[in-house]
């Protein structure tokens, strides 16, 4: 029996899984976060947590993971969090199921597919990016104008196990095609993928908004194929954990969510400071001259693209960061059914939990705002 099968035996039926998620709410409430968590240094041993991110390149474009650590928000919550690149959403799922990671940031589509088909015990507990992020790009002079024009073309994805591959399958299905109608190639992340499109090793590439920002800043001109408004109102990155981890570590989950919410408020208030915080945290990713306005503008553009995906460009400071809606998961499932990725939806309550959502925002937002405004 595999690791995920042995965990799932604990919750063999849909009704019992619903009961499990309901019990999470009771467990979470029992930890007594009725008062706003003070922004004080934690005095005691830190709980070690491994946090996997669905990327091979942990760059400035993942502030929801790196910023809470750099600003000490995880430590304030009593956590020692190790951020590790997890390559792709599918790979992050395996890290979680095998116990090599405790929580993971991934695109929901690949996880939902496995949840429905294989009943893997992974549950979303925090919506990080609240807008669709996948895009198909081509060279500016390409004759390709729509997904239908991809027939017979070479299409690159960052990783065959990434959410971009799922997005491509769904887009082709909606256009009356399948993967058999294109040549699918893995082009990697960053410069290799940019060069593959520029040099016409691929005719089109499935990427994401933050990646496009990096691509354009690096001097690569691209044209984005049209997207529908419905694609925008959809979660594109969520935090996941196994059911057993959520049941046994509800306090940890609340703390991770609260640290993430704090970082979101900081980022929204002062994105330039967030860039400089990243440079300090990862000096090998910083420019030699940290006063270089071009370097600052480059990373700031990437962060601002991520803020749009997160909704942090428009949502208020006191928004219920991390909260999730059943209607969005219903939309994700309908999209996957229409794309032929799953045969039928399951109850949205089997895919996510809001049991800890109220605790994510139990802190003094004004303290974070002032910290961000006065950051030096």
CSV table of C-alpha atoms in Angstrom, one decimal:
chain,number,residue,atom,x,y,z
A,1,UNK,CA,0.0,0.0,0.0
A,2,UNK,CA,1.4,3.4,-1.0
A,3,UNK,CA,1.8,6.3,1.5
A,4,UNK,CA,-1.2,8.2,0.2
A,5,UNK,CA,-3.4,5.0,0.2
A,6,UNK,CA,-2.5,4.3,3.8
A,7,UNK,CA,-3.5,7.8,4.8
A,8,UNK,CA,-6.7,7.7,2.8
A,9,UNK,CA,-8.0,4.6,4.5
A,10,UNK,CA,-8.6,6.8,7.5
A,11,UNK,CA,-11.3,8.7,5.4
A,12,UNK,CA,-12.7,6.1,3.0
A,13,UNK,CA,-16.0,7.7,2.1
A,14,UNK,CA,-17.1,11.1,0.9
A,15,UNK,CA,-19.3,11.5,4.0
A,16,UNK,CA,-16.5,10.7,6.3
A,17,UNK,CA,-14.2,13.1,4.5
A,18,UNK,CA,-16.8,15.8,5.0
A,19,UNK,CA,-16.9,14.9,8.7
A,20,UNK,CA,-13.2,15.2,8.8
A,21,UNK,CA,-13.3,18.7,7.4
A,22,UNK,CA,-16.0,19.6,9.8
A,23,UNK,CA,-14.0,18.3,12.8
A,24,UNK,CA,-11.1,20.5,11.6
A,25,UNK,CA,-13.2,23.6,12.5
A,26,UNK,CA,-13.7,22.3,16.0
A,27,UNK,CA,-10.0,21.5,16.4
A,28,UNK,CA,-8.9,24.9,15.1
A,29,UNK,CA,-11.3,26.7,17.4
A,30,UNK,CA,-9.9,24.8,20.4
A,31,UNK,CA,-6.5,26.4,20.0
A,32,UNK,CA,-7.9,29.7,21.3
A,33,UNK,CA,-6.8,32.3,18.8
A,34,UNK,CA,-9.6,34.7,19.9
A,35,UNK,CA,-7.2,37.6,20.4
A,36,UNK,CA,-5.1,39.1,17.6
A,37,UNK,CA,-1.6,37.6,17.6
A,38,UNK,CA,0.9,40.2,18.7
A,39,UNK,CA,3.9,40.8,16.6
A,40,UNK,CA,6.4,39.8,19.2
A,41,UNK,CA,9.5,37.6,19.0
A,42,UNK,CA,8.7,34.0,19.9
A,43,UNK,CA,10.4,32.8,23.1
A,44,UNK,CA,10.7,29.1,22.9
A,45,UNK,CA,11.8,26.2,20.6
A,46,UNK,CA,10.8,26.6,17.0
A,47,UNK,CA,8.7,23.9,15.2
A,48,UNK,CA,10.5,22.8,12.0
A,49,UNK,CA,8.3,22.8,8.9
A,50,UNK,CA,9.2,22.0,5.3
A,51,UNK,CA,7.4,24.2,2.7
A,52,UNK,CA,7.6,23.1,-0.9
A,53,UNK,CA,7.0,25.5,-3.8
A,54,UNK,CA,5.9,24.4,-7.3
A,55,UNK,CA,8.9,25.9,-9.1
A,56,UNK,CA,12.5,25.0,-10.0
A,57,UNK,CA,13.5,28.6,-9.7
A,58,UNK,CA,12.8,30.2,-6.3
A,59,UNK,CA,13.0,33.8,-7.5
A,60,UNK,CA,11.5,37.1,-6.4
A,61,UNK,CA,8.1,36.1,-7.9
A,62,UNK,CA,7.1,33.9,-4.9
A,63,UNK,CA,6.7,36.5,-2.1
A,64,UNK,CA,3.9,34.6,-0.4
A,65,UNK,CA,6.5,31.9,0.5
A,66,UNK,CA,9.8,33.8,0.9
A,67,UNK,CA,8.6,37.1,2.4
A,68,UNK,CA,7.1,35.7,5.6
A,69,UNK,CA,10.4,34.0,6.3
A,70,UNK,CA,12.6,37.0,5.5
A,71,UNK,CA,10.5,39.3,7.7
A,72,UNK,CA,10.5,36.9,10.6
A,73,UNK,CA,6.8,36.3,10.5
A,74,UNK,CA,7.2,32.5,10.7
A,75,UNK,CA,9.5,32.8,13.6
A,76,UNK,CA,7.1,35.1,15.4
A,77,UNK,CA,4.6,32.3,15.1
A,78,UNK,CA,7.1,29.8,16.6
A,79,UNK,CA,8.0,28.2,13.3
A,80,UNK,CA,11.3,27.4,11.6
A,81,UNK,CA,10.2,27.1,8.0
A,82,UNK,CA,12.5,25.7,5.3
A,83,UNK,CA,11.4,26.9,1.8
A,84,UNK,CA,12.3,24.3,-0.9
A,85,UNK,CA,11.7,24.3,-4.7
A,86,UNK,CA,9.4,21.5,-5.6
A,87,UNK,CA,9.7,21.7,-9.4
A,88,UNK,CA,6.1,21.3,-10.3
A,89,UNK,CA,2.6,21.0,-8.8
A,90,UNK,CA,2.6,17.3,-9.4
A,91,UNK,CA,6.0,17.0,-7.7
A,92,UNK,CA,4.8,19.1,-4.7
A,93,UNK,CA,1.9,16.6,-4.4
A,94,UNK,CA,4.3,13.7,-4.2
A,95,UNK,CA,6.5,15.5,-1.6
A,96,UNK,CA,3.4,16.1,0.6
A,97,UNK,CA,2.1,12.5,0.2
A,98,UNK,CA,5.5,11.0,1.0
A,99,UNK,CA,6.0,13.2,4.1
A,100,UNK,CA,9.0,15.0,2.6
A,101,UNK,CA,7.2,18.3,2.9
A,102,UNK,CA,4.6,19.4,5.4
A,103,UNK,CA,2.8,22.1,3.3
A,104,UNK,CA,3.1,22.9,-0.3
A,105,UNK,CA,2.3,25.7,-2.7
A,106,UNK,CA,0.8,24.4,-6.0
A,107,UNK,CA,-1.6,25.1,-8.7
A,108,UNK,CA,-5.0,23.6,-7.8
A,109,UNK,CA,-5.9,22.0,-11.1
A,110,UNK,CA,-3.4,19.1,-11.0
A,111,UNK,CA,-4.1,18.4,-7.4
A,112,UNK,CA,-7.9,18.5,-7.9
A,113,UNK,CA,-7.5,16.0,-10.8
A,114,UNK,CA,-5.6,13.6,-8.5
A,115,UNK,CA,-8.0,14.2,-5.6
A,116,UNK,CA,-10.9,13.2,-7.8
A,117,UNK,CA,-9.4,10.4,-9.7
A,118,UNK,CA,-7.1,8.8,-7.1
A,119,UNK,CA,-8.6,10.1,-3.9
A,120,UNK,CA,-5.3,11.4,-2.7
A,121,UNK,CA,-5.7,13.0,0.8
A,122,UNK,CA,-4.6,16.5,-0.1
A,123,UNK,CA,-6.7,19.5,0.9
A,124,UNK,CA,-6.3,23.2,0.1
A,125,UNK,CA,-6.2,25.4,3.2
A,126,UNK,CA,-5.2,28.8,1.9
A,127,UNK,CA,-6.0,30.5,-1.4
A,128,UNK,CA,-2.8,32.5,-2.3
A,129,UNK,CA,-3.4,33.6,-5.8
A,130,UNK,CA,-7.1,34.5,-6.5
A,131,UNK,CA,-6.9,35.1,-10.3
A,132,UNK,CA,-6.0,32.8,-13.1
A,133,UNK,CA,-2.3,33.0,-14.0
A,134,UNK,CA,-1.8,30.7,-16.9
A,135,UNK,CA,-1.2,32.2,-20.4
A,136,UNK,CA,-0.2,31.0,-23.8
A,137,UNK,CA,2.4,33.3,-25.5
A,138,UNK,CA,3.8,33.4,-29.0
A,139,UNK,CA,6.4,35.5,-30.8
A,140,UNK,CA,4.9,38.9,-31.9
A,141,UNK,CA,5.0,38.1,-35.6
A,142,UNK,CA,3.6,34.6,-35.2
A,143,UNK,CA,0.6,33.7,-37.3
A,144,UNK,CA,-1.0,31.9,-34.3
A,145,UNK,CA,-3.9,34.0,-33.1
A,146,UNK,CA,-5.9,31.5,-31.0
A,147,UNK,CA,-5.7,28.1,-29.4
A,148,UNK,CA,-7.2,26.6,-32.6
A,149,UNK,CA,-4.1,27.7,-34.5
A,150,UNK,CA,-1.9,25.4,-32.3
A,151,UNK,CA,-2.9,22.4,-34.3
A,152,UNK,CA,0.3,20.7,-35.6
A,153,UNK,CA,2.5,23.1,-33.6
A,154,UNK,CA,5.2,22.6,-31.0
A,155,UNK,CA,4.1,23.9,-27.7
A,156,UNK,CA,6.4,24.3,-24.7
A,157,UNK,CA,5.6,24.0,-21.0
A,158,UNK,CA,7.9,24.7,-18.1
A,159,UNK,CA,7.5,21.2,-16.8
A,160,UNK,CA,5.3,18.3,-17.9
A,161,UNK,CA,3.9,17.9,-14.4
A,162,UNK,CA,3.1,21.6,-14.0
A,163,UNK,CA,-0.3,23.3,-14.0
A,164,UNK,CA,0.6,24.8,-17.4
A,165,UNK,CA,0.4,21.3,-18.9
A,166,UNK,CA,-3.1,20.8,-17.5
A,167,UNK,CA,-4.1,24.3,-18.7
A,168,UNK,CA,-2.9,23.4,-22.2
A,169,UNK,CA,-5.0,20.1,-22.2
A,170,UNK,CA,-8.0,22.0,-21.1
A,171,UNK,CA,-7.6,24.8,-23.6
A,172,UNK,CA,-7.1,22.3,-26.5
A,173,UNK,CA,-10.2,20.3,-25.4
A,174,UNK,CA,-12.3,23.5,-25.4
A,175,UNK,CA,-11.1,24.2,-28.9
A,176,UNK,CA,-12.1,20.7,-30.0
A,177,UNK,CA,-8.5,19.3,-30.0
A,178,UNK,CA,-6.3,17.2,-27.7
A,179,UNK,CA,-2.6,16.8,-26.9
A,180,UNK,CA,-2.4,14.5,-29.9
A,181,UNK,CA,-2.9,17.6,-32.1
A,182,UNK,CA,0.3,19.3,-30.8
A,183,UNK,CA,3.9,18.3,-30.0
A,184,UNK,CA,4.4,18.9,-26.3
A,185,UNK,CA,7.9,19.8,-25.1
A,186,UNK,CA,9.4,20.6,-21.7
A,187,UNK,CA,11.4,23.9,-22.0
A,188,UNK,CA,12.3,24.5,-18.4
A,189,UNK,CA,12.1,27.8,-16.5
A,190,UNK,CA,13.5,31.2,-17.1
A,191,UNK,CA,16.0,31.9,-19.8
A,192,UNK,CA,15.9,28.4,-21.4
A,193,UNK,CA,12.2,28.8,-22.0
A,194,UNK,CA,12.5,32.3,-23.2
A,195,UNK,CA,15.2,31.3,-25.7
A,196,UNK,CA,13.2,28.3,-26.9
A,197,UNK,CA,10.3,30.5,-28.0
A,198,UNK,CA,12.6,33.2,-29.5
A,199,UNK,CA,14.6,30.7,-31.5
A,200,UNK,CA,11.4,29.0,-32.6
A,201,UNK,CA,12.3,25.7,-31.0
A,202,UNK,CA,8.7,25.9,-30.0
A,203,UNK,CA,5.9,27.8,-31.7
A,204,UNK,CA,4.1,28.7,-28.6
A,205,UNK,CA,4.6,28.4,-24.8
A,206,UNK,CA,2.3,28.0,-21.9
A,207,UNK,CA,3.6,30.1,-19.0
A,208,UNK,CA,2.2,32.3,-16.2
A,209,UNK,CA,1.9,36.1,-15.6
A,210,UNK,CA,5.0,36.4,-13.4
A,211,UNK,CA,7.0,34.5,-15.9
A,212,UNK,CA,5.8,36.7,-18.7
A,213,UNK,CA,6.9,39.8,-16.7
A,214,UNK,CA,10.4,38.3,-16.3
A,215,UNK,CA,10.4,37.4,-20.0
A,216,UNK,CA,9.5,40.9,-21.2
A,217,UNK,CA,11.9,42.6,-18.7
A,218,UNK,CA,14.7,40.4,-20.0
A,219,UNK,CA,14.1,41.8,-23.5
A,220,UNK,CA,12.0,39.0,-25.0
A,221,UNK,CA,9.0,40.3,-26.9
A,222,UNK,CA,5.9,38.1,-26.8
A,223,UNK,CA,2.3,38.3,-27.6
A,224,UNK,CA,-0.3,36.8,-25.2
A,225,UNK,CA,-3.2,34.9,-26.7
A,226,UNK,CA,-6.6,36.1,-25.6
A,227,UNK,CA,-8.1,34.8,-22.3
A,228,UNK,CA,-11.7,34.7,-21.3
A,229,UNK,CA,-13.0,36.7,-18.3
A,230,UNK,CA,-14.0,33.4,-16.6
A,231,UNK,CA,-10.4,32.3,-16.5
A,232,UNK,CA,-9.5,35.3,-14.3
A,233,UNK,CA,-11.9,34.5,-11.5
A,234,UNK,CA,-10.2,31.3,-10.4
A,235,UNK,CA,-7.6,30.2,-7.9
A,236,UNK,CA,-4.1,29.7,-9.4
A,237,UNK,CA,-1.9,29.0,-6.4
A,238,UNK,CA,-3.1,27.4,-3.1
A,239,UNK,CA,-1.5,26.0,0.0
A,240,UNK,CA,-2.1,22.3,0.4
A,241,UNK,CA,-1.4,19.7,3.1
A,242,UNK,CA,-2.5,16.1,3.8
A,243,UNK,CA,-5.7,15.5,5.8
A,244,UNK,CA,-3.6,13.8,8.5
A,245,UNK,CA,-1.3,16.8,8.8
A,246,UNK,CA,-4.2,19.2,9.1
A,247,UNK,CA,-5.9,17.1,11.7
A,248,UNK,CA,-2.8,16.8,13.9
A,249,UNK,CA,-1.3,20.3,13.3
A,250,UNK,CA,-4.2,22.7,13.3
A,251,UNK,CA,-2.1,25.2,15.3
A,252,UNK,CA,0.7,25.1,12.8
A,253,UNK,CA,-1.7,25.6,9.8
A,254,UNK,CA,-3.2,28.7,11.4
A,255,UNK,CA,0.3,30.1,12.1
A,256,UNK,CA,1.5,29.5,8.5
A,257,UNK,CA,-1.7,31.2,7.2
A,258,UNK,CA,-1.3,34.1,9.5
A,259,UNK,CA,2.4,34.6,8.6
A,260,UNK,CA,1.3,34.5,4.9
A,261,UNK,CA,-1.4,37.1,5.5
A,262,UNK,CA,1.0,39.4,7.3
A,263,UNK,CA,3.4,39.2,4.3
A,264,UNK,CA,0.6,39.9,1.9
A,265,UNK,CA,-0.3,43.1,3.8
A,266,UNK,CA,3.4,44.1,3.8
A,267,UNK,CA,3.7,43.5,0.1
A,268,UNK,CA,0.5,45.4,-0.7
A,269,UNK,CA,1.7,48.4,1.3
A,270,UNK,CA,5.3,48.6,0.0
A,271,UNK,CA,6.2,46.3,-2.9
A,272,UNK,CA,9.6,48.1,-3.3
A,273,UNK,CA,10.5,47.2,0.2
A,274,UNK,CA,9.5,43.6,-0.5
A,275,UNK,CA,12.1,43.5,-3.4
A,276,UNK,CA,14.8,44.8,-1.1
A,277,UNK,CA,13.9,42.3,1.6
A,278,UNK,CA,14.2,39.5,-1.0
A,279,UNK,CA,17.7,40.8,-2.0
A,280,UNK,CA,18.8,40.7,1.6
A,281,UNK,CA,17.4,37.2,2.0
A,282,UNK,CA,18.9,35.8,-1.2
A,283,UNK,CA,22.0,37.9,-1.8
A,284,UNK,CA,23.0,35.7,-4.8
A,285,UNK,CA,19.8,36.9,-6.5
A,286,UNK,CA,20.5,40.6,-5.7
A,287,UNK,CA,22.3,43.0,-8.1
A,288,UNK,CA,25.8,44.0,-7.3
A,289,UNK,CA,24.6,47.6,-7.0
A,290,UNK,CA,21.5,47.5,-4.9
A,291,UNK,CA,20.8,51.1,-5.8
A,292,UNK,CA,20.6,50.2,-9.5
A,293,UNK,CA,17.2,51.6,-10.6
A,294,UNK,CA,17.0,49.2,-13.5
A,295,UNK,CA,17.4,46.1,-11.2
A,296,UNK,CA,14.8,47.5,-8.9
A,297,UNK,CA,12.4,48.1,-11.7
A,298,UNK,CA,12.9,44.6,-13.0
A,299,UNK,CA,12.1,42.8,-9.8
A,300,UNK,CA,9.4,45.3,-8.9
A,301,UNK,CA,7.6,44.5,-12.2
A,302,UNK,CA,7.7,40.8,-11.4
A,303,UNK,CA,6.3,41.4,-7.9
A,304,UNK,CA,3.5,43.6,-9.1
A,305,UNK,CA,2.5,40.9,-11.6
A,306,UNK,CA,2.2,38.5,-8.7
A,307,UNK,CA,0.2,41.1,-6.7
A,308,UNK,CA,-2.4,41.1,-9.5
A,309,UNK,CA,-2.6,37.3,-9.3
A,310,UNK,CA,-3.0,37.5,-5.6
A,311,UNK,CA,-5.7,40.2,-5.8
A,312,UNK,CA,-3.5,42.4,-3.6
A,313,UNK,CA,-3.6,45.2,-6.1
A,314,UNK,CA,-7.3,45.8,-5.5
A,315,UNK,CA,-8.5,44.0,-2.4
A,316,UNK,CA,-8.5,46.0,0.9
A,317,UNK,CA,-5.9,45.6,3.6
A,318,UNK,CA,-8.3,44.0,5.9
A,319,UNK,CA,-9.5,41.4,3.4
A,320,UNK,CA,-10.0,37.9,4.6
A,321,UNK,CA,-6.7,36.7,3.1
A,322,UNK,CA,-6.5,33.0,2.5
A,323,UNK,CA,-10.2,32.4,2.6
A,324,UNK,CA,-11.7,30.2,0.0
A,325,UNK,CA,-15.1,29.9,-1.8
A,326,UNK,CA,-16.9,26.7,-2.7
A,327,UNK,CA,-18.1,28.4,-5.9
A,328,UNK,CA,-14.6,28.8,-7.2
A,329,UNK,CA,-13.8,25.1,-6.7
A,330,UNK,CA,-17.0,24.3,-8.5
A,331,UNK,CA,-15.8,26.4,-11.4
A,332,UNK,CA,-12.4,24.6,-11.3
A,333,UNK,CA,-14.1,21.2,-11.4
A,334,UNK,CA,-16.5,22.3,-14.2
A,335,UNK,CA,-13.5,23.5,-16.2
A,336,UNK,CA,-11.8,20.1,-15.7
A,337,UNK,CA,-14.9,18.2,-16.6
A,338,UNK,CA,-15.3,20.2,-19.8
A,339,UNK,CA,-11.7,19.6,-20.6
A,340,UNK,CA,-12.0,15.9,-20.1
A,341,UNK,CA,-9.6,15.8,-17.2
A,342,UNK,CA,-12.2,14.4,-14.7
A,343,UNK,CA,-15.4,12.5,-15.5
A,344,UNK,CA,-17.5,14.1,-12.8
A,345,UNK,CA,-17.1,16.6,-9.9
A,346,UNK,CA,-17.0,15.8,-6.2
A,347,UNK,CA,-18.3,17.9,-3.4
A,348,UNK,CA,-16.2,21.1,-3.1
A,349,UNK,CA,-16.1,20.6,0.6
A,350,UNK,CA,-13.8,17.6,-0.1
A,351,UNK,CA,-11.3,19.8,-1.8
A,352,UNK,CA,-10.7,22.7,0.7
A,353,UNK,CA,-11.2,23.8,4.2
A,354,UNK,CA,-11.9,27.2,5.7
A,355,UNK,CA,-11.5,25.9,9.2
A,356,UNK,CA,-8.5,28.1,9.9
A,357,UNK,CA,-9.4,31.1,7.8
A,358,UNK,CA,-10.6,33.3,10.6
A,359,UNK,CA,-7.3,32.8,12.4
A,360,UNK,CA,-5.2,33.9,9.4
A,361,UNK,CA,-6.1,37.6,9.9
A,362,UNK,CA,-6.1,37.8,13.7
A,363,UNK,CA,-3.3,40.3,13.9
A,364,UNK,CA,-3.0,44.1,14.0
A,365,UNK,CA,-2.9,45.0,10.4
A,366,UNK,CA,-1.9,48.6,11.2
A,367,UNK,CA,1.4,47.3,12.7
A,368,UNK,CA,2.3,45.6,9.5
A,369,UNK,CA,1.3,48.6,7.4
A,370,UNK,CA,3.5,50.9,9.5
A,371,UNK,CA,6.4,48.4,9.4
A,372,UNK,CA,6.1,48.4,5.6
A,373,UNK,CA,5.8,52.1,5.2
A,374,UNK,CA,8.8,52.7,7.4
A,375,UNK,CA,11.0,49.9,6.1
A,376,UNK,CA,14.6,50.8,5.4
